[in-house]
Each structure stands twice: as structure tokens, then as C-alpha cells.
PDB file of C-alpha atoms in Angstrom:
ATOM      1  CA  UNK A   1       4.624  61.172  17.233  1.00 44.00           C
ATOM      2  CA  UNK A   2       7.200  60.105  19.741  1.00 44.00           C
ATOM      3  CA  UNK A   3       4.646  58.648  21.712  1.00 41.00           C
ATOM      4  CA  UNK A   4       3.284  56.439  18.701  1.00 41.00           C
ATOM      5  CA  UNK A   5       7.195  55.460  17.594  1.00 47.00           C
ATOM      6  CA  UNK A   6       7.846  54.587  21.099  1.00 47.00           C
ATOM      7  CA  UNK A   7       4.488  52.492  21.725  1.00 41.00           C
ATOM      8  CA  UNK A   8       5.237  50.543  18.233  1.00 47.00           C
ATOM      9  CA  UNK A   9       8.835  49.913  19.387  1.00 48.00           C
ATOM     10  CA  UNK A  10       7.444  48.526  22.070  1.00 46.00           C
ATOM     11  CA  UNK A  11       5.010  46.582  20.432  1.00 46.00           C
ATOM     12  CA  UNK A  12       7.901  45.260  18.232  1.00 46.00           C
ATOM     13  CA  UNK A  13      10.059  44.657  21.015  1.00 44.00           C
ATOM     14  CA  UNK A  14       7.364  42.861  23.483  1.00 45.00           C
ATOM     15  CA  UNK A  15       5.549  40.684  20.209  1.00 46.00           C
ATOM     16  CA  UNK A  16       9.330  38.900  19.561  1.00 48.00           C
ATOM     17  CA  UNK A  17       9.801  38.059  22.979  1.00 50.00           C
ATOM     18  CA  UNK A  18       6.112  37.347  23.481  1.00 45.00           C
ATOM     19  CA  UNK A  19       6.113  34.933  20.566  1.00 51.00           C
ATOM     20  CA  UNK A  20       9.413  33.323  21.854  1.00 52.00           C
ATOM     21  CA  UNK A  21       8.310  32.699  25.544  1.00 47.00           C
ATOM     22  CA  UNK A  22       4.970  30.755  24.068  1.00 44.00           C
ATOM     23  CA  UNK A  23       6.782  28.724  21.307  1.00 50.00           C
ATOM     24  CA  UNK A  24       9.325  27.759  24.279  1.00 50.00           C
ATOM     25  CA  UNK A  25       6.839  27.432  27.212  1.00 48.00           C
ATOM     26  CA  UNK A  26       3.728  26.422  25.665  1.00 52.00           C
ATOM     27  CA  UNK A  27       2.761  24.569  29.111  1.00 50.00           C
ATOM     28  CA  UNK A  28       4.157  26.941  31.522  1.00 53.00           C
ATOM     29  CA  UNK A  29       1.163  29.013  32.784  1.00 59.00           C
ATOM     30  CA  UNK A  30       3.367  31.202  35.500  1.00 58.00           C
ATOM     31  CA  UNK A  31       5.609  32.612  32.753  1.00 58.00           C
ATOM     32  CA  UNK A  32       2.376  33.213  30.652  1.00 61.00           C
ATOM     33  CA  UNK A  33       0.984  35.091  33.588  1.00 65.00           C
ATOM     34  CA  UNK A  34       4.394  36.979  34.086  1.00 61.00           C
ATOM     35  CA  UNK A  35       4.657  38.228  30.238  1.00 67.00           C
ATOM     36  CA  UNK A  36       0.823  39.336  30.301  1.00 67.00           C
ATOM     37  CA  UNK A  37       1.764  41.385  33.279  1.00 70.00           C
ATOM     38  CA  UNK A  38       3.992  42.853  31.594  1.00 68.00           C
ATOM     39  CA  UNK A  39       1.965  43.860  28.580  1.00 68.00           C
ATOM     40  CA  UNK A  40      -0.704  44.990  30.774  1.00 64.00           C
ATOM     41  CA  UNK A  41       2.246  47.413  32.317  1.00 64.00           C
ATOM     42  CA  UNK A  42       3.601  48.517  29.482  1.00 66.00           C
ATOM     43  CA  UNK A  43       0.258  49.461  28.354  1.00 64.00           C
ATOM     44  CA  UNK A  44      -1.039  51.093  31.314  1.00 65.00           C
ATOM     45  CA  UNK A  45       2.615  53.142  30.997  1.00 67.00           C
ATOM     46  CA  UNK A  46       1.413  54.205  27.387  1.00 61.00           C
ATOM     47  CA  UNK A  47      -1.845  54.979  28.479  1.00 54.00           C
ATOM     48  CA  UNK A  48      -0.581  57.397  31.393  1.00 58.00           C
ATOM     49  CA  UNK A  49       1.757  58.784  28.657  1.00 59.00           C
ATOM     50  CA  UNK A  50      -0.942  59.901  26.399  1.00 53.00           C
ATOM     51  CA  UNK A  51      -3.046  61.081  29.414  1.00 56.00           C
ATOM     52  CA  UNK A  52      -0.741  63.208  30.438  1.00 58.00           C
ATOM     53  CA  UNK A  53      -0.274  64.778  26.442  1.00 58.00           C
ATOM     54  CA  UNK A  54      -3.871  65.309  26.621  1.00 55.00           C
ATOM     55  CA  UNK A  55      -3.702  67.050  29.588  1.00 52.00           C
ATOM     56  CA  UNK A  56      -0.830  69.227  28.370  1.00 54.00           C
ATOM     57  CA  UNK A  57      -2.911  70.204  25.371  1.00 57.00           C
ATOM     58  CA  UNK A  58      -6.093  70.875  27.275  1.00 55.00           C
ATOM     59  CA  UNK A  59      -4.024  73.220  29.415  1.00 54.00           C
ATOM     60  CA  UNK A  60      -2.175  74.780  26.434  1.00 59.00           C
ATOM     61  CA  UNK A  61      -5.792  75.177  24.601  1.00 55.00           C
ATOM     62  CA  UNK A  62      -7.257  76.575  28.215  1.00 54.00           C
ATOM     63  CA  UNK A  63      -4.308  79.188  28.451  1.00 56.00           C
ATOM     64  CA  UNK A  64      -4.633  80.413  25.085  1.00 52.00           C
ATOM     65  CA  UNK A  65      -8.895  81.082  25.258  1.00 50.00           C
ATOM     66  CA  UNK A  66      -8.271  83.183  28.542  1.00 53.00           C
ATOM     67  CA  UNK A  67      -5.421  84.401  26.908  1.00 53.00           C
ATOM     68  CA  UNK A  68      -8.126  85.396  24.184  1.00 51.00           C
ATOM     69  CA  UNK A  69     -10.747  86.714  26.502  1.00 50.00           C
ATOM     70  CA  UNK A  70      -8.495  88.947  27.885  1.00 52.00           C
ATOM     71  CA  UNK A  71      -7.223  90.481  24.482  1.00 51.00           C
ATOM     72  CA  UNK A  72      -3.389  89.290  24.860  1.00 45.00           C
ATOM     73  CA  UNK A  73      -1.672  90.880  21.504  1.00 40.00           C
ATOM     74  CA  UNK A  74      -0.125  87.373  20.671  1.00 43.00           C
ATOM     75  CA  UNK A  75      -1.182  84.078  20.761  1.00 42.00           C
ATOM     76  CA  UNK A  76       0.021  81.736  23.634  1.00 45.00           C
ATOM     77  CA  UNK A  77       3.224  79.926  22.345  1.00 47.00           C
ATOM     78  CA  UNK A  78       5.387  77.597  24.869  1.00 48.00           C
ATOM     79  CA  UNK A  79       7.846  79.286  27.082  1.00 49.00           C
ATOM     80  CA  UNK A  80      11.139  79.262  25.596  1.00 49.00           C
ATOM     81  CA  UNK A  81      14.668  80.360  27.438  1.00 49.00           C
ATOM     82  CA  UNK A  82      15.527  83.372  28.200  1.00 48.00           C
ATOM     83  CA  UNK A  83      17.323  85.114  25.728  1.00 50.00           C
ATOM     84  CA  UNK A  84      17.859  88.756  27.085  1.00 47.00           C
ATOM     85  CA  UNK A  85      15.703  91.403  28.278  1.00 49.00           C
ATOM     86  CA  UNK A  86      11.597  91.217  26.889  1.00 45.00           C
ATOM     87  CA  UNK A  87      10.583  94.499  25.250  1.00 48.00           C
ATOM     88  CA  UNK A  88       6.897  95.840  27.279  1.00 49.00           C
ATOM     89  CA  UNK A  89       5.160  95.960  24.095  1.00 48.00           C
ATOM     90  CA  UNK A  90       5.193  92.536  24.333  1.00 48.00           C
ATOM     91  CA  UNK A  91       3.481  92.587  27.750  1.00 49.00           C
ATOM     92  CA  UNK A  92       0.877  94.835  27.350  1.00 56.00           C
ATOM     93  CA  UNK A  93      -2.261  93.445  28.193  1.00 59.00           C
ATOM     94  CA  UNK A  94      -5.295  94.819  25.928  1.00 60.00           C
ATOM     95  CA  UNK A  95      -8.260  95.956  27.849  1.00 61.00           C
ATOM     96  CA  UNK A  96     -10.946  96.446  24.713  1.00 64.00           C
ATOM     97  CA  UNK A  97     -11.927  92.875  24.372  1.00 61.00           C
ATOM     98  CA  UNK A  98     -11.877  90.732  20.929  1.00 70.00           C
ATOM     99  CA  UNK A  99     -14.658  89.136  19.016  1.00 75.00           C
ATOM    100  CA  UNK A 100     -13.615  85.592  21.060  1.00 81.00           C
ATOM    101  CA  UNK A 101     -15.424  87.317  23.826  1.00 81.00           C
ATOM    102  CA  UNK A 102     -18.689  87.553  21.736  1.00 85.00           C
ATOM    103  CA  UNK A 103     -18.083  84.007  20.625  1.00 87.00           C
ATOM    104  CA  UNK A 104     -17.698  82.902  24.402  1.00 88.00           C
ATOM    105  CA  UNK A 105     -21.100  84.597  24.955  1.00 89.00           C
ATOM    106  CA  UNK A 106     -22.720  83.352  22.260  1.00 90.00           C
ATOM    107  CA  UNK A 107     -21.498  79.589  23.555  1.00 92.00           C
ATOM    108  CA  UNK A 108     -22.465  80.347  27.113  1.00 92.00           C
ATOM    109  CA  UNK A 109     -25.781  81.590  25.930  1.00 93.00           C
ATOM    110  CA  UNK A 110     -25.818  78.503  23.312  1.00 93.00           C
ATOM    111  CA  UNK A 111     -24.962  76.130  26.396  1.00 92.00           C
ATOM    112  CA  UNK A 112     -27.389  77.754  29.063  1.00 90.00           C
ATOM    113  CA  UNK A 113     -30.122  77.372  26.292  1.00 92.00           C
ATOM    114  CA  UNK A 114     -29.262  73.728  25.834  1.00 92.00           C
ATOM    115  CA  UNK A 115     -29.223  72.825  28.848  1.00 91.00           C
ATOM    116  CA  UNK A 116     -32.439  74.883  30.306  1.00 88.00           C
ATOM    117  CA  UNK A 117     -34.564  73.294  27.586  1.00 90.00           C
ATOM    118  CA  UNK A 118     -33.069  69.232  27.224  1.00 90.00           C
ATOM    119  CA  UNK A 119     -32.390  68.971  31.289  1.00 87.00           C
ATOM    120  CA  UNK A 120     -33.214  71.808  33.857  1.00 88.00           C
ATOM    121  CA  UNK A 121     -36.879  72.326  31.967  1.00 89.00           C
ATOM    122  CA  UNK A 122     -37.950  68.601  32.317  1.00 90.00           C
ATOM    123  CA  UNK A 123     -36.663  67.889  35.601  1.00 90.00           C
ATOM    124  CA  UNK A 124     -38.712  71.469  36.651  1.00 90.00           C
ATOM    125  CA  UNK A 125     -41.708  69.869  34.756  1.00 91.00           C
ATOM    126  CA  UNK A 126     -41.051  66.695  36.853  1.00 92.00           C
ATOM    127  CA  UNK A 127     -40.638  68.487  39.716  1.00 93.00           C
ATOM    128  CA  UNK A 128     -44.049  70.876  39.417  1.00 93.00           C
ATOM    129  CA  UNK A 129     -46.177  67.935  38.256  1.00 94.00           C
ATOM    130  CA  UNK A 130     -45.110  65.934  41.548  1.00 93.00           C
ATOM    131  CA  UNK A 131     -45.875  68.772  43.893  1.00 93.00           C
ATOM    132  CA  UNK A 132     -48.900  69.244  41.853  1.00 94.00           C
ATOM    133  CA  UNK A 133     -49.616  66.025  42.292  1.00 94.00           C
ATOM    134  CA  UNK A 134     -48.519  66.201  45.668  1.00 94.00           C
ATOM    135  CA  UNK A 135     -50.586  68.959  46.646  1.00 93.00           C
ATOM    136  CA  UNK A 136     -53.711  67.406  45.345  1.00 94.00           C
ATOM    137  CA  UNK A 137     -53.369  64.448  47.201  1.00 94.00           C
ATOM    138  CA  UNK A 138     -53.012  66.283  50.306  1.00 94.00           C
ATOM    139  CA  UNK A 139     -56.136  68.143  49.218  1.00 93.00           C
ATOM    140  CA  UNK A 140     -58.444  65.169  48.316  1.00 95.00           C
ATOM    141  CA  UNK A 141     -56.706  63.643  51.812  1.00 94.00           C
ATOM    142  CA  UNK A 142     -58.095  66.727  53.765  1.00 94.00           C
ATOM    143  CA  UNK A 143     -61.603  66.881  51.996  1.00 94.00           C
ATOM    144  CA  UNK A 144     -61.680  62.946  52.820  1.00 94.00           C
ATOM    145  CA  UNK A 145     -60.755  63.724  56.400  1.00 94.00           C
ATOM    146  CA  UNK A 146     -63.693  66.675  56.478  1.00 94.00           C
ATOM    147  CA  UNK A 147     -66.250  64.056  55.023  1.00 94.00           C
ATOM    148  CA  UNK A 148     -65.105  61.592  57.310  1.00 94.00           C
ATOM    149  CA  UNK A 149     -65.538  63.951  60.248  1.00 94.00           C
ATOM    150  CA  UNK A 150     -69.205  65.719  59.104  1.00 94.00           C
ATOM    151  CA  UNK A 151     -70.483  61.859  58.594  1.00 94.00           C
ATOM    152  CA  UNK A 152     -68.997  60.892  62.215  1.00 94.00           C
ATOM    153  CA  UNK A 153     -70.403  64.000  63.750  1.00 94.00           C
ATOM    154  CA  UNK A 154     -73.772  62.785  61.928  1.00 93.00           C
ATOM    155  CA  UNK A 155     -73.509  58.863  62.865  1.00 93.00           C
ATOM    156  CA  UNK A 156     -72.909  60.460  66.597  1.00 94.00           C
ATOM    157  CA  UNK A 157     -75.884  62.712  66.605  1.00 94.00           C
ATOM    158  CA  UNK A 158     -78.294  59.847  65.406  1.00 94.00           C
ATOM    159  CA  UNK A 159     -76.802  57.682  67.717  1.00 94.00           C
ATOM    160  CA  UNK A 160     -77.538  59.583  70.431  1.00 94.00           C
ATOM    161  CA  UNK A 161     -81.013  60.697  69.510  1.00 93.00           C
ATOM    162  CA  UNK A 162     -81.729  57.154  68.843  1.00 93.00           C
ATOM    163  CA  UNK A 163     -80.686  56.149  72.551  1.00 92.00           C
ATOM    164  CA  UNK A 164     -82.336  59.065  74.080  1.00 93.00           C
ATOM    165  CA  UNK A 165     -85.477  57.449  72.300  1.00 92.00           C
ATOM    166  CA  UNK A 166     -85.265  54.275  73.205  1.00 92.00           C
ATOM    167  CA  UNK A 167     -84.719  54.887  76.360  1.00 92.00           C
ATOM    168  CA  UNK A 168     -87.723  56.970  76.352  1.00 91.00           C
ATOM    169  CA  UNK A 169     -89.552  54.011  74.721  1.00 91.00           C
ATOM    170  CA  UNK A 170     -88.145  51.981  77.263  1.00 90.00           C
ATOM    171  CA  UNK A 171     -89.367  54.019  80.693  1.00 91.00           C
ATOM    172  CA  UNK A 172     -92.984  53.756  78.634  1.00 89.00           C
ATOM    173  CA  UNK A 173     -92.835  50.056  77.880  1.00 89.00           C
ATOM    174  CA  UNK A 174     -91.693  50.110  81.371  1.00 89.00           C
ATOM    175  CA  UNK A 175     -94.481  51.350  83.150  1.00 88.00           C
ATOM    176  CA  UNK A 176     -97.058  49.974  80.961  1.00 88.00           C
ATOM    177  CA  UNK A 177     -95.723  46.524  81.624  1.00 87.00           C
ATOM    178  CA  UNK A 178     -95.600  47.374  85.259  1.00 87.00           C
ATOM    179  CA  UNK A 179     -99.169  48.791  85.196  1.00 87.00           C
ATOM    180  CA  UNK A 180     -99.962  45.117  83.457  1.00 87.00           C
ATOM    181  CA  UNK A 181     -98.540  43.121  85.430  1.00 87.00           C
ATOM    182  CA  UNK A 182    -100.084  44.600  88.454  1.00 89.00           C
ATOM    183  CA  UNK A 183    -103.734  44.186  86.700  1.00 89.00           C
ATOM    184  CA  UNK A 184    -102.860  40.585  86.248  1.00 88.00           C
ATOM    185  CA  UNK A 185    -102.041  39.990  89.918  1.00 90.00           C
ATOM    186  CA  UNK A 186    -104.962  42.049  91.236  1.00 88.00           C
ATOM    187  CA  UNK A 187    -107.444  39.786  88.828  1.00 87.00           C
ATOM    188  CA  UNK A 188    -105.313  36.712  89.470  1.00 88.00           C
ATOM    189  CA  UNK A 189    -105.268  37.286  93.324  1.00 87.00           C
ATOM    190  CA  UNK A 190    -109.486  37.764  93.353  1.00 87.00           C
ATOM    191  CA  UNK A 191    -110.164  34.884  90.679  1.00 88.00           C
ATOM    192  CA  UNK A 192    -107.456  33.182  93.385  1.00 88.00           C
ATOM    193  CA  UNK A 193    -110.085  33.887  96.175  1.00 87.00           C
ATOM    194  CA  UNK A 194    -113.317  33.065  94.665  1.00 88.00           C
ATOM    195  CA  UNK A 195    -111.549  29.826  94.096  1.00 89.00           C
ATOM    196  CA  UNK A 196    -110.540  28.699  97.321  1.00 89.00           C
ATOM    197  CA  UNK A 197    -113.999  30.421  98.425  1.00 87.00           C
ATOM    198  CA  UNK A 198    -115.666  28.259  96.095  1.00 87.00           C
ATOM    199  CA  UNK A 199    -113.037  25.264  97.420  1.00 86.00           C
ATOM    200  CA  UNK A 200    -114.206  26.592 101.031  1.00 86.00           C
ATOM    201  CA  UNK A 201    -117.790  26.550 100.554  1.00 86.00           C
ATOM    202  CA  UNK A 202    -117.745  22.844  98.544  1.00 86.00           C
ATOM    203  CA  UNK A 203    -115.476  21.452 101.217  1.00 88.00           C
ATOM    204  CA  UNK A 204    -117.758  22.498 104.107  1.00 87.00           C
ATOM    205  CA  UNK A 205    -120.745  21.562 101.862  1.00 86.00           C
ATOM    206  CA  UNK A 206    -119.387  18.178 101.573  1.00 85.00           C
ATOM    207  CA  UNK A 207    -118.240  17.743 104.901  1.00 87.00           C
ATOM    208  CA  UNK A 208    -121.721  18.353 106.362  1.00 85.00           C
ATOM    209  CA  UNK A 209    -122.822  15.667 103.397  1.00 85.00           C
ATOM    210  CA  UNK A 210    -120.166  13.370 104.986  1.00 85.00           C
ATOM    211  CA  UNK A 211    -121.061  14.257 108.625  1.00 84.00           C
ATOM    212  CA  UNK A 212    -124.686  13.182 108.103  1.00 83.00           C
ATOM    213  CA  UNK A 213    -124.696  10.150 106.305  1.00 85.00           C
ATOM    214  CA  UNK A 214    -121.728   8.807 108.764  1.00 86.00           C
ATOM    215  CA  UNK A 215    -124.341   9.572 111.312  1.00 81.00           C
ATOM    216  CA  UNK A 216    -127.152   7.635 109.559  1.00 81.00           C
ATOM    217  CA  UNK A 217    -124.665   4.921 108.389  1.00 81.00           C
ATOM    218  CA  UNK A 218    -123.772   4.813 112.175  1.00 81.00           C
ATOM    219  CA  UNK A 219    -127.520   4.690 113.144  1.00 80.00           C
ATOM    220  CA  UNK A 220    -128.764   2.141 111.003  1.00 81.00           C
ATOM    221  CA  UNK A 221    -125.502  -0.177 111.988  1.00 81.00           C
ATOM    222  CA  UNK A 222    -126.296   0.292 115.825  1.00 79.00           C
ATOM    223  CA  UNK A 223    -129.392  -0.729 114.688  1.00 79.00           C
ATOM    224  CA  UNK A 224    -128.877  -3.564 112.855  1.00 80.00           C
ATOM    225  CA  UNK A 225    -126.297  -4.504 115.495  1.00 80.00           C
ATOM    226  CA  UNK A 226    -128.874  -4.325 118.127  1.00 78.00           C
ATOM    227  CA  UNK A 227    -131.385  -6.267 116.382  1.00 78.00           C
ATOM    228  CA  UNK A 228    -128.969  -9.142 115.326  1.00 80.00           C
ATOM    229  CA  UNK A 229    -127.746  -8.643 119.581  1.00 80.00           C
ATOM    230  CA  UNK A 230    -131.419  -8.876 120.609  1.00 77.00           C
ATOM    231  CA  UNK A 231    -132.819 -11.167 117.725  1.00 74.00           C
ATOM    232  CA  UNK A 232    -135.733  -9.199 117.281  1.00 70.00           C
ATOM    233  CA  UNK A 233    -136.089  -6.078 115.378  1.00 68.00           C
ATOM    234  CA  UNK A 234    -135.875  -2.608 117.766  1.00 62.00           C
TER     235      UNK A 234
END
């Protein structure tokens, strides 16, 4: 209450002078700027104010539950002067506990409940489906991998027993050509032979043709020559 009498006297107090610096200073933007400083002070001062009552009552409420829990005999009351010497009834302390300690349980248990089922549950569920998920990646990753290395192992045998083959193929083709190509040269070298034996025998053939009619050409134009030479025919 005295914080709500002294936040409306203020209120009453700022709105006068507020009103009276803007009828006065309508075109006067610092003083504008100064006065809403203020406000936002004076507010921020009422704001700390009734901060600082809350906290006061949250510590007041705080003292009297453990108060409670514990089984004090009275309830928690502020601390007022000392007027003379305290009796120890008033300070015993009560070990049997209350029924506020049943009603603490039953809020713990109420709270642990709450928050297993509406947070810690879902972000386990979360947290098991992602390693599930996890996990089976890794597995389908692995029996990828294992494929992947059987087929290589596979593509690597073939390929080898395919170059071991043709290489085998290869020698063969080898030596048959080589067996060829020496057939060829042995007929080519004796067709080779009868040719220029052939050539041979025609050439001498034709030179002995050539040799003997030079030698009758040359006898019939000594002759001729003669004759012509003598003028009578020899």
C-alpha cells in the first residue's frame, strides 16, 4: 500500500509538471528529453521498489515452508524487538514432522512426474531415436563398405584371370603368327627364286637369240657391203 500511495503521488506530482513543461515548451525537444528521463527514473525507482517487496515476500514465504518442514510449533512471524528474556518452549524445535512434509512429497513427486513425462521423456525419445538412427547408419555404412570390398576383391580376381588369359592368348597368337610369317617367307623366298630362275633362264635364252641374229645381221651386211664394194655379188 505505501508503495502504490507513493507511486500515485508521484504520478500526481510528475503529470502537473509534465503537462506544464509541454504547454510551455512545446518546441523544446532537450527539455522533452530531460522530463522523459525523468519518468523513465522514477519508474525504474518504483520498479526496484516492488522488486525488492517481492523478494521480501518470497523470502518470508521460503522461511516459513522450511519452517514447516521442520515442524516449528509457530508459524514464522517478523522479528520484533527484544522485549526480555524468550521462554524455551518457544524454541523447541519438533522432530515428528507435519502433514506439510507429505504435501512437499506429494509436490516433488507431482513435479518429478511432470517433468519426466512433458520434457526429460521426449528429449530421451529424441535422444534414443537419433542413436538409433545413428547406429543404423553406421550399420548400413559398414555392410556398404563389406559389399564394396567382396565386389572389389571380385573385380580384382577377374581382372587378373582375365590378364593371365590374355596373355596366354597372346604367347599363342604369338607363335602362330611367328610360325606364319616364317611359312610366308620360306614360300615367298622359293617362288622369289624360281622367278629370277625363270628371269635367268629367259635372259640367257634371249641373249643367245640376240647373239645370233647380230651375227647373221652382221653377216649378211658384210655381205651386202662387199658386194656393193666389189659390184658383183660374193
Amino acid at each position: 500500500m505505501q508503495l502504490l500511495e507513493s507511486f500515485r503521488d508521484h504520478r500526481h506530482v510528475a503529470g502537473p509538471d509534465l503537462e506544464e513543461a509541454v504547454a510551455a515548451k512545446r518546441t523544446a525537444a532537450p527539455a522533452l528529453e530531460v522530463l522523459r528521463l525523468l519518468a523513465h527514473h522514477r519508474r525504474e525507482m518504483l520498479v526496484g521498489a516492488v522488486e525488492n517487496r517481492s523478494v521480501v515476500l518470497f523470502h518470508r514465504s521460503l522461511c516459513y515452508k522450511t519452517r514447516a518442514f521442520w515442524g516449528y510449533s509457530r508459524a514464522w512471524s517478523p522479528p520484533a524487538r527484544p522485549r526480555g528474556r524468550v521462554s524455551r518452549t518457544t524454541m523447541q524445535i519438533s522432530l515428528t514432522p507435519d502433514y506439510s512434509l507429505l504435501a512437499i512429497l506429494v509436490i516433488f513427486v507431482i513435479n518429478y512426474l511432470v517433468v519426466r513425462t512433458f520434457f526429460l521423456k521426449p528429449v530421451n525419445d529424441v535422444l534414443e531415436a537419433r542413436d538409433t538412427e545413428t547406429k543404423t547408419a553406421e550399420k548400413l555404412y559398414e555392410d556398404a563398405m563389406a559389399r564394396f570390398q567382396d565386389a572389389t576383391e571380385k573385380m580384382e580376381t577377374q581382372l587378373h584371370a582375365a590378364k593371365r588369359e590374355a596373355a596366354h592368348l597372346r604367347d599363342r597368337f604369338r607363335g602362330e603368327a611367328g610360325a606364319q610369317r616364317q611359312q610366308m617367307i620360306d614360300r615367298t623366298s622359293g617362288e622369289a627364286k624360281q622367278i629370277v630362275a625363270e628371269a635367268d633362264e629367259k635372259l640367257t635364252s634371249d641373249v643367245k637369240v640376240a647373239r645370233d641374229t647380230i651375227v647373221r645381221d652382221s653377216e649378211s651386211l658384210a655381205r651386202l657391203a662387199a658386194e656393193r664394194i666389189l659390184g658383183r655379188a660374193v
